[in-house]
Amino acid sequence: MDIPSINLDFLKALTDDTGLIQHAKFATPRRQEGYTTDDNSRALIACTKYYRIFGAQSDPEIAKLIDVYLGFLLHMQESNGTWHNLLSYNRQFADDVGSEDCMGRALWACGYVMNSNLPTEKKMLSKEIFDRGSSCVPSFKALRSIAFSIMGLGHYKKAYPEDQNPIKNIMNLADHLLGNFNNQCSSDWRWFEPYLTYVNGRLPQALFEAYESTQNERYLQTAKVALDFLLKVQMTDDVFVPIGNKGWYKRGEKRATYDQQSVEASCMVEAHMTSNLSRHLAWWKQRLQPSAQLEMRSIGERLIQSSTGFWEETCSTWPFTIQKLVVVMMG
């Protein structure tokens, strides 16, 4: 399969001594957009995963990137554990308090670092940030924030298996997701909410993670049903068509087809990988073609510049092909 090797040049171009700049104009940073906890959490997970797979010697700058992103999460956190999400380019907080989503992602990132092969001091700092931020979790209402927190707690449990508190917290949060699913589920709508919006795959992924930590079969069965439903909704003739972000997909209404975000592909891949179900992994692999390209099947427009690692942020006109959905899996 013709998949470009991992290239961190674009990530490096968007990162300065403060953190990852939120947006770019094509491959050029838009400094006026500033920084977010959301994006720096994602970057911390990505670079930690890169470090885990390839090691410190693969890229001499990877350790510095990790330090920058981890330092950003430390800076953005208040003494009460909450995070700001927005920071201007001149390093001024641009909000009073961040969203639940940004806090959940920060917890996920810190948990991921704790359960990694990074140096001990980085894992200790991540634990400090996580422990302080965990006080926010019981008040979370947003389901994706709850899902991010479950995944962070799952890594916490793996890093500190003797601590029983993560399991208790995972069960409380997973039961909340389960309650929403049971309230909304019907014969034609097997989902947690009366709508499909963004990073939908994270919800079943969190329940798979909860099952791994607790061995509670209810979490596993619900995750399977929800992921199968999500797959059915977003696949057409082996073409992955994620929910468009202009209008989303409300139950009983017409779904938005375009303006999809590329993050949806990675969410679906990771959800299936987390499921550890051979039927899902085999299903994807059967649909891989030897000549697969990271491009739009409709017009052959590439989504990635292999020379820089630059990805188009959204796909506003044509649906993704199945090949984009397996990049993370195969990488």
CSV table of C-alpha atoms in Angstrom, one decimal:
chain,number,residue,atom,x,y,z
A,1,MET,CA,0.0,0.0,0.0
A,2,ASP,CA,1.3,3.4,-0.9
A,3,ILE,CA,1.1,5.2,2.4
A,4,PRO,CA,3.6,8.0,3.1
A,5,SER,CA,5.9,7.5,6.1
A,6,ILE,CA,5.2,9.6,9.2
A,7,ASN,CA,6.5,13.1,8.7
A,8,LEU,CA,6.5,15.5,11.7
A,9,ASP,CA,7.6,18.6,9.7
A,10,PHE,CA,4.2,20.2,9.6
A,11,LEU,CA,3.7,19.6,13.4
A,12,LYS,CA,7.0,21.2,14.1
A,13,ALA,CA,6.2,24.1,11.9
A,14,LEU,CA,3.0,24.8,13.9
A,15,THR,CA,4.8,24.4,17.3
A,16,ASP,CA,6.8,27.2,19.0
A,17,ASP,CA,8.1,27.5,22.5
A,18,THR,CA,4.6,28.0,23.9
A,19,GLY,CA,2.7,25.2,22.2
A,20,LEU,CA,0.9,24.1,19.1
A,21,ILE,CA,-0.7,26.9,17.2
A,22,GLN,CA,-4.4,26.2,16.7
A,23,HIS,CA,-4.8,26.8,12.9
A,24,ALA,CA,-2.9,27.2,9.7
A,25,LYS,CA,-3.5,28.8,6.3
A,26,PHE,CA,-2.6,25.8,4.2
A,27,ALA,CA,0.8,24.8,5.7
A,28,THR,CA,1.6,28.3,7.2
A,29,PRO,CA,0.7,28.9,10.9
A,30,ARG,CA,-2.0,31.5,11.6
A,31,ARG,CA,-0.5,33.0,14.7
A,32,GLN,CA,-3.5,35.3,15.3
A,33,GLU,CA,-5.5,32.1,16.2
A,34,GLY,CA,-3.4,31.4,19.2
A,35,TYR,CA,-3.3,28.0,21.0
A,36,THR,CA,-5.8,25.6,22.6
A,37,THR,CA,-5.6,23.0,25.3
A,38,ASP,CA,-7.6,20.8,22.9
A,39,ASP,CA,-4.9,20.7,20.2
A,40,ASN,CA,-2.0,20.5,22.6
A,41,SER,CA,-3.5,17.5,24.3
A,42,ARG,CA,-4.0,15.8,20.9
A,43,ALA,CA,-0.4,16.6,20.0
A,44,LEU,CA,0.9,15.2,23.3
A,45,ILE,CA,-0.9,11.9,22.6
A,46,ALA,CA,0.4,11.8,19.1
A,47,CYS,CA,4.0,12.5,20.0
A,48,THR,CA,3.9,10.1,22.9
A,49,LYS,CA,2.6,7.4,20.6
A,50,TYR,CA,5.4,8.2,18.1
A,51,TYR,CA,8.0,8.0,20.9
A,52,ARG,CA,6.5,4.7,22.1
A,53,ILE,CA,6.7,3.2,18.6
A,54,PHE,CA,10.0,4.6,17.3
A,55,GLY,CA,11.9,5.7,20.3
A,56,ALA,CA,13.8,8.8,21.1
A,57,GLN,CA,16.5,8.3,18.5
A,58,SER,CA,14.1,8.3,15.6
A,59,ASP,CA,13.7,12.1,15.7
A,60,PRO,CA,15.9,14.2,17.9
A,61,GLU,CA,13.2,16.8,18.3
A,62,ILE,CA,10.4,14.5,19.6
A,63,ALA,CA,11.4,14.9,23.2
A,64,LYS,CA,11.3,18.7,22.9
A,65,LEU,CA,7.8,18.6,21.3
A,66,ILE,CA,6.6,16.4,24.2
A,67,ASP,CA,8.0,18.8,26.7
A,68,VAL,CA,6.4,21.8,25.0
A,69,TYR,CA,2.9,20.2,25.0
A,70,LEU,CA,3.1,18.8,28.5
A,71,GLY,CA,4.3,22.2,29.7
A,72,PHE,CA,1.4,23.9,27.9
A,73,LEU,CA,-1.1,21.7,29.8
A,74,LEU,CA,0.6,22.6,33.1
A,75,HIS,CA,0.5,26.3,32.3
A,76,MET,CA,-3.2,26.2,31.3
A,77,GLN,CA,-4.3,24.5,34.5
A,78,GLU,CA,-5.6,26.5,37.4
A,79,SER,CA,-4.9,25.5,41.0
A,80,ASN,CA,-8.5,24.1,41.4
A,81,GLY,CA,-7.8,21.6,38.6
A,82,THR,CA,-9.8,23.2,35.8
A,83,TRP,CA,-8.1,24.2,32.5
A,84,HIS,CA,-8.3,27.2,30.3
A,85,ASN,CA,-8.7,26.2,26.6
A,86,LEU,CA,-7.8,29.4,24.8
A,87,LEU,CA,-4.5,31.2,24.9
A,88,SER,CA,-3.7,34.1,22.6
A,89,TYR,CA,-0.5,34.4,20.7
A,90,ASN,CA,0.8,37.0,23.2
A,91,ARG,CA,0.3,34.4,25.9
A,92,GLN,CA,-2.9,35.9,27.5
A,93,PHE,CA,-5.7,33.6,28.6
A,94,ALA,CA,-8.6,34.2,26.2
A,95,ASP,CA,-11.4,32.5,28.3
A,96,ASP,CA,-12.4,32.3,31.9
A,97,VAL,CA,-12.6,28.6,32.0
A,98,GLY,CA,-12.3,26.0,29.3
A,99,SER,CA,-14.8,23.5,27.9
A,100,GLU,CA,-15.4,20.1,29.4
A,101,ASP,CA,-14.1,18.6,26.2
A,102,CYS,CA,-10.7,20.3,26.6
A,103,MET,CA,-10.4,19.1,30.2
A,104,GLY,CA,-11.3,15.6,29.2
A,105,ARG,CA,-8.7,15.6,26.4
A,106,ALA,CA,-6.1,16.9,28.8
A,107,LEU,CA,-6.8,14.1,31.2
A,108,TRP,CA,-6.6,11.6,28.4
A,109,ALA,CA,-3.3,13.0,27.3
A,110,CYS,CA,-1.8,12.9,30.8
A,111,GLY,CA,-3.1,9.4,31.3
A,112,TYR,CA,-1.5,8.3,28.1
A,113,VAL,CA,1.9,9.8,29.1
A,114,MET,CA,1.7,8.0,32.5
A,115,ASN,CA,1.2,4.7,30.7
A,116,SER,CA,4.2,5.2,28.3
A,117,ASN,CA,7.9,4.6,28.0
A,118,LEU,CA,8.7,8.3,28.5
A,119,PRO,CA,11.2,9.3,31.2
A,120,THR,CA,10.0,9.0,34.7
A,121,GLU,CA,9.9,12.7,35.4
A,122,LYS,CA,7.5,13.3,32.5
A,123,LYS,CA,5.2,10.6,33.8
A,124,MET,CA,5.4,12.0,37.3
A,125,LEU,CA,4.4,15.5,36.1
A,126,SER,CA,1.6,14.0,34.1
A,127,LYS,CA,0.3,12.3,37.2
A,128,GLU,CA,0.4,15.5,39.1
A,129,ILE,CA,-1.6,17.3,36.5
A,130,PHE,CA,-4.1,14.5,36.2
A,131,ASP,CA,-4.6,14.2,39.9
A,132,ARG,CA,-5.3,17.9,40.2
A,133,GLY,CA,-7.7,17.8,37.2
A,134,SER,CA,-9.6,14.7,38.2
A,135,SER,CA,-11.6,16.8,40.7
A,136,CYS,CA,-13.4,18.3,37.6
A,137,VAL,CA,-14.7,14.9,36.2
A,138,PRO,CA,-17.7,14.3,38.5
A,139,SER,CA,-19.3,17.5,37.2
A,140,PHE,CA,-18.9,16.6,33.5
A,141,LYS,CA,-22.2,16.5,31.5
A,142,ALA,CA,-20.9,16.3,27.9
A,143,LEU,CA,-20.6,12.7,26.8
A,144,ARG,CA,-17.4,13.1,24.8
A,145,SER,CA,-15.7,14.7,27.8
A,146,ILE,CA,-16.8,11.7,29.8
A,147,ALA,CA,-15.4,9.4,27.1
A,148,PHE,CA,-12.1,11.2,27.0
A,149,SER,CA,-11.9,10.9,30.8
A,150,ILE,CA,-12.6,7.2,30.8
A,151,MET,CA,-9.7,6.7,28.3
A,152,GLY,CA,-7.4,8.7,30.5
A,153,LEU,CA,-8.4,6.7,33.6
A,154,GLY,CA,-7.9,3.5,31.7
A,155,HIS,CA,-4.2,4.5,31.1
A,156,TYR,CA,-3.9,5.6,34.7
A,157,LYS,CA,-5.1,2.2,35.9
A,158,LYS,CA,-2.5,0.5,33.7
A,159,ALA,CA,0.3,2.7,35.0
A,160,TYR,CA,-0.9,2.2,38.7
A,161,PRO,CA,-2.7,-1.1,38.8
A,162,GLU,CA,-2.7,-1.2,42.6
A,163,ASP,CA,-4.8,1.9,42.8
A,164,GLN,CA,-8.5,1.0,42.9
A,165,ASN,CA,-9.9,4.6,42.5
A,166,PRO,CA,-9.5,4.6,38.7
A,167,ILE,CA,-11.7,1.5,38.3
A,168,LYS,CA,-14.4,3.1,40.5
A,169,ASN,CA,-14.3,6.3,38.5
A,170,ILE,CA,-14.4,4.4,35.2
A,171,MET,CA,-17.4,2.5,36.3
A,172,ASN,CA,-19.3,5.6,37.4
A,173,LEU,CA,-18.6,7.3,34.0
A,174,ALA,CA,-19.3,4.3,31.9
A,175,ASP,CA,-22.6,3.8,33.7
A,176,HIS,CA,-23.5,7.4,32.8
A,177,LEU,CA,-22.8,6.6,29.1
A,178,LEU,CA,-24.8,3.4,29.4
A,179,GLY,CA,-27.7,5.3,30.9
A,180,ASN,CA,-27.7,7.7,28.0
A,181,PHE,CA,-27.6,4.9,25.5
A,182,ASN,CA,-30.5,3.0,27.1
A,183,ASN,CA,-32.6,6.2,27.2
A,184,GLN,CA,-32.0,7.0,23.5
A,185,CYS,CA,-31.8,3.5,21.9
A,186,SER,CA,-34.5,2.2,19.7
A,187,SER,CA,-34.8,-0.4,16.9
A,188,ASP,CA,-33.6,2.2,14.2
A,189,TRP,CA,-31.4,4.4,16.4
A,190,ARG,CA,-28.8,2.6,18.5
A,191,TRP,CA,-26.9,5.6,19.8
A,192,PHE,CA,-26.2,7.6,23.0
A,193,GLU,CA,-27.8,10.9,21.8
A,194,PRO,CA,-30.6,12.0,19.5
A,195,TYR,CA,-28.0,13.2,17.1
A,196,LEU,CA,-24.6,12.3,15.6
A,197,THR,CA,-22.1,15.1,15.7
A,198,TYR,CA,-18.3,15.1,16.0
A,199,VAL,CA,-15.7,12.4,17.0
A,200,ASN,CA,-18.6,10.0,17.4
A,201,GLY,CA,-16.3,7.0,17.5
A,202,ARG,CA,-14.9,8.1,20.9
A,203,LEU,CA,-18.1,7.0,22.7
A,204,PRO,CA,-18.0,3.3,21.9
A,205,GLN,CA,-14.2,3.4,22.2
A,206,ALA,CA,-14.6,4.6,25.8
A,207,LEU,CA,-16.9,1.7,26.6
A,208,PHE,CA,-14.4,-0.8,25.1
A,209,GLU,CA,-11.8,0.8,27.3
A,210,ALA,CA,-14.1,0.5,30.3
A,211,TYR,CA,-14.7,-3.2,29.5
A,212,GLU,CA,-11.0,-3.8,29.4
A,213,SER,CA,-10.6,-2.2,32.8
A,214,THR,CA,-13.6,-3.8,34.5
A,215,GLN,CA,-14.6,-6.8,32.5
A,216,ASN,CA,-18.2,-5.6,32.7
A,217,GLU,CA,-20.0,-7.3,29.8
A,218,ARG,CA,-22.7,-4.6,29.6
A,219,TYR,CA,-20.0,-2.1,28.5
A,220,LEU,CA,-18.7,-4.5,25.8
A,221,GLN,CA,-22.1,-5.3,24.4
A,222,THR,CA,-23.3,-1.7,24.3
A,223,ALA,CA,-20.0,-0.7,22.6
A,224,LYS,CA,-20.4,-3.3,19.9
A,225,VAL,CA,-24.0,-2.3,19.1
A,226,ALA,CA,-23.2,1.4,19.0
A,227,LEU,CA,-20.1,0.9,16.9
A,228,ASP,CA,-21.9,-1.3,14.4
A,229,PHE,CA,-24.7,1.4,14.1
A,230,LEU,CA,-22.1,4.1,13.6
A,231,LEU,CA,-20.4,2.1,10.9
A,232,LYS,CA,-23.7,1.4,9.1
A,233,VAL,CA,-24.6,5.1,9.1
A,234,GLN,CA,-21.2,6.3,7.8
A,235,MET,CA,-20.4,3.7,5.1
A,236,THR,CA,-21.7,3.7,1.6
A,237,ASP,CA,-20.3,1.2,-1.0
A,238,ASP,CA,-17.0,1.0,1.0
A,239,VAL,CA,-16.8,4.8,1.1
A,240,PHE,CA,-16.4,6.3,4.5
A,241,VAL,CA,-18.8,9.3,4.7
A,242,PRO,CA,-18.5,10.9,8.1
A,243,ILE,CA,-21.2,13.2,9.4
A,244,GLY,CA,-20.8,16.8,8.0
A,245,ASN,CA,-20.3,19.5,10.6
A,246,LYS,CA,-22.8,21.9,9.0
A,247,GLY,CA,-26.0,20.6,10.4
A,248,TRP,CA,-24.7,17.2,11.8
A,249,TYR,CA,-27.3,14.4,11.8
A,250,LYS,CA,-30.4,14.7,14.0
A,251,ARG,CA,-32.5,11.7,14.5
A,252,GLY,CA,-35.3,11.6,11.9
A,253,GLU,CA,-33.8,14.4,9.8
A,254,LYS,CA,-31.6,14.6,6.8
A,255,ARG,CA,-27.9,14.2,7.6
A,256,ALA,CA,-25.2,16.7,6.6
A,257,THR,CA,-23.0,15.0,4.1
A,258,TYR,CA,-20.1,17.4,3.5
A,259,ASP,CA,-17.7,19.6,5.5
A,260,GLN,CA,-16.4,16.5,7.3
A,261,GLN,CA,-13.4,16.7,9.5
A,262,SER,CA,-10.4,14.4,9.0
A,263,VAL,CA,-10.4,13.6,12.7
A,264,GLU,CA,-13.5,11.4,12.1
A,265,ALA,CA,-11.4,8.9,10.2
A,266,SER,CA,-8.9,8.4,13.0
A,267,CYS,CA,-11.6,8.1,15.6
A,268,MET,CA,-13.3,5.3,13.7
A,269,VAL,CA,-10.0,3.4,13.2
A,270,GLU,CA,-9.1,3.8,16.9
A,271,ALA,CA,-12.5,2.7,18.0
A,272,HIS,CA,-12.2,-0.5,16.0
A,273,MET,CA,-8.7,-1.1,17.1
A,274,THR,CA,-9.8,-0.7,20.8
A,275,SER,CA,-12.6,-3.1,20.3
A,276,ASN,CA,-10.0,-5.9,19.6
A,277,LEU,CA,-12.7,-7.6,17.5
A,278,SER,CA,-11.1,-9.6,14.7
A,279,ARG,CA,-14.3,-9.3,12.7
A,280,HIS,CA,-13.8,-5.6,12.5
A,281,LEU,CA,-10.1,-5.6,11.8
A,282,ALA,CA,-10.6,-8.3,9.1
A,283,TRP,CA,-13.5,-6.2,7.6
A,284,TRP,CA,-11.2,-3.2,7.1
A,285,LYS,CA,-8.3,-5.2,5.8
A,286,GLN,CA,-10.5,-6.8,3.2
A,287,ARG,CA,-11.3,-3.4,1.7
A,288,LEU,CA,-7.7,-2.3,1.4
A,289,GLN,CA,-6.5,-2.1,-2.2
A,290,PRO,CA,-2.8,-2.5,-3.0
A,291,SER,CA,-2.9,0.7,-5.0
A,292,ALA,CA,-4.7,2.7,-2.3
A,293,GLN,CA,-3.7,6.4,-2.1
A,294,LEU,CA,-4.5,9.1,0.4
A,295,GLU,CA,-6.7,10.9,-2.0
A,296,MET,CA,-10.4,11.6,-2.8
A,297,ARG,CA,-11.7,8.8,-5.0
A,298,SER,CA,-14.1,11.3,-6.6
A,299,ILE,CA,-11.5,13.5,-8.1
A,300,GLY,CA,-8.1,12.1,-7.1
A,301,GLU,CA,-7.2,15.1,-5.0
A,302,ARG,CA,-4.6,14.2,-2.4
A,303,LEU,CA,-5.3,15.0,1.3
A,304,ILE,CA,-1.7,14.9,2.4
A,305,GLN,CA,1.6,16.4,1.3
A,306,SER,CA,4.1,13.6,2.0
A,307,SER,CA,7.0,16.0,1.8
A,308,THR,CA,5.8,18.0,4.8
A,309,GLY,CA,3.1,15.9,6.6
A,310,PHE,CA,0.5,18.6,5.9
A,311,TRP,CA,-3.1,17.3,6.0
A,312,GLU,CA,-6.2,19.1,4.7
A,313,GLU,CA,-8.2,19.9,7.8
A,314,THR,CA,-11.6,19.3,6.4
A,315,CYS,CA,-13.1,17.7,3.3
A,316,SER,CA,-15.7,20.2,2.2
A,317,THR,CA,-16.7,18.7,-1.1
A,318,TRP,CA,-16.1,15.0,-1.5
A,319,PRO,CA,-16.5,12.1,0.9
A,320,PHE,CA,-13.5,10.1,2.3
A,321,THR,CA,-12.6,6.8,0.7
A,322,ILE,CA,-12.1,3.8,2.9
A,323,GLN,CA,-8.3,4.1,2.6
A,324,LYS,CA,-8.1,7.2,4.8
A,325,LEU,CA,-9.8,5.3,7.6
A,326,VAL,CA,-7.0,2.8,7.9
A,327,VAL,CA,-4.0,5.0,7.9
A,328,VAL,CA,-3.6,4.9,11.7
A,329,MET,CA,-4.3,1.2,11.8
A,330,MET,CA,-1.7,0.4,9.2
A,331,GLY,CA,0.8,2.9,10.6
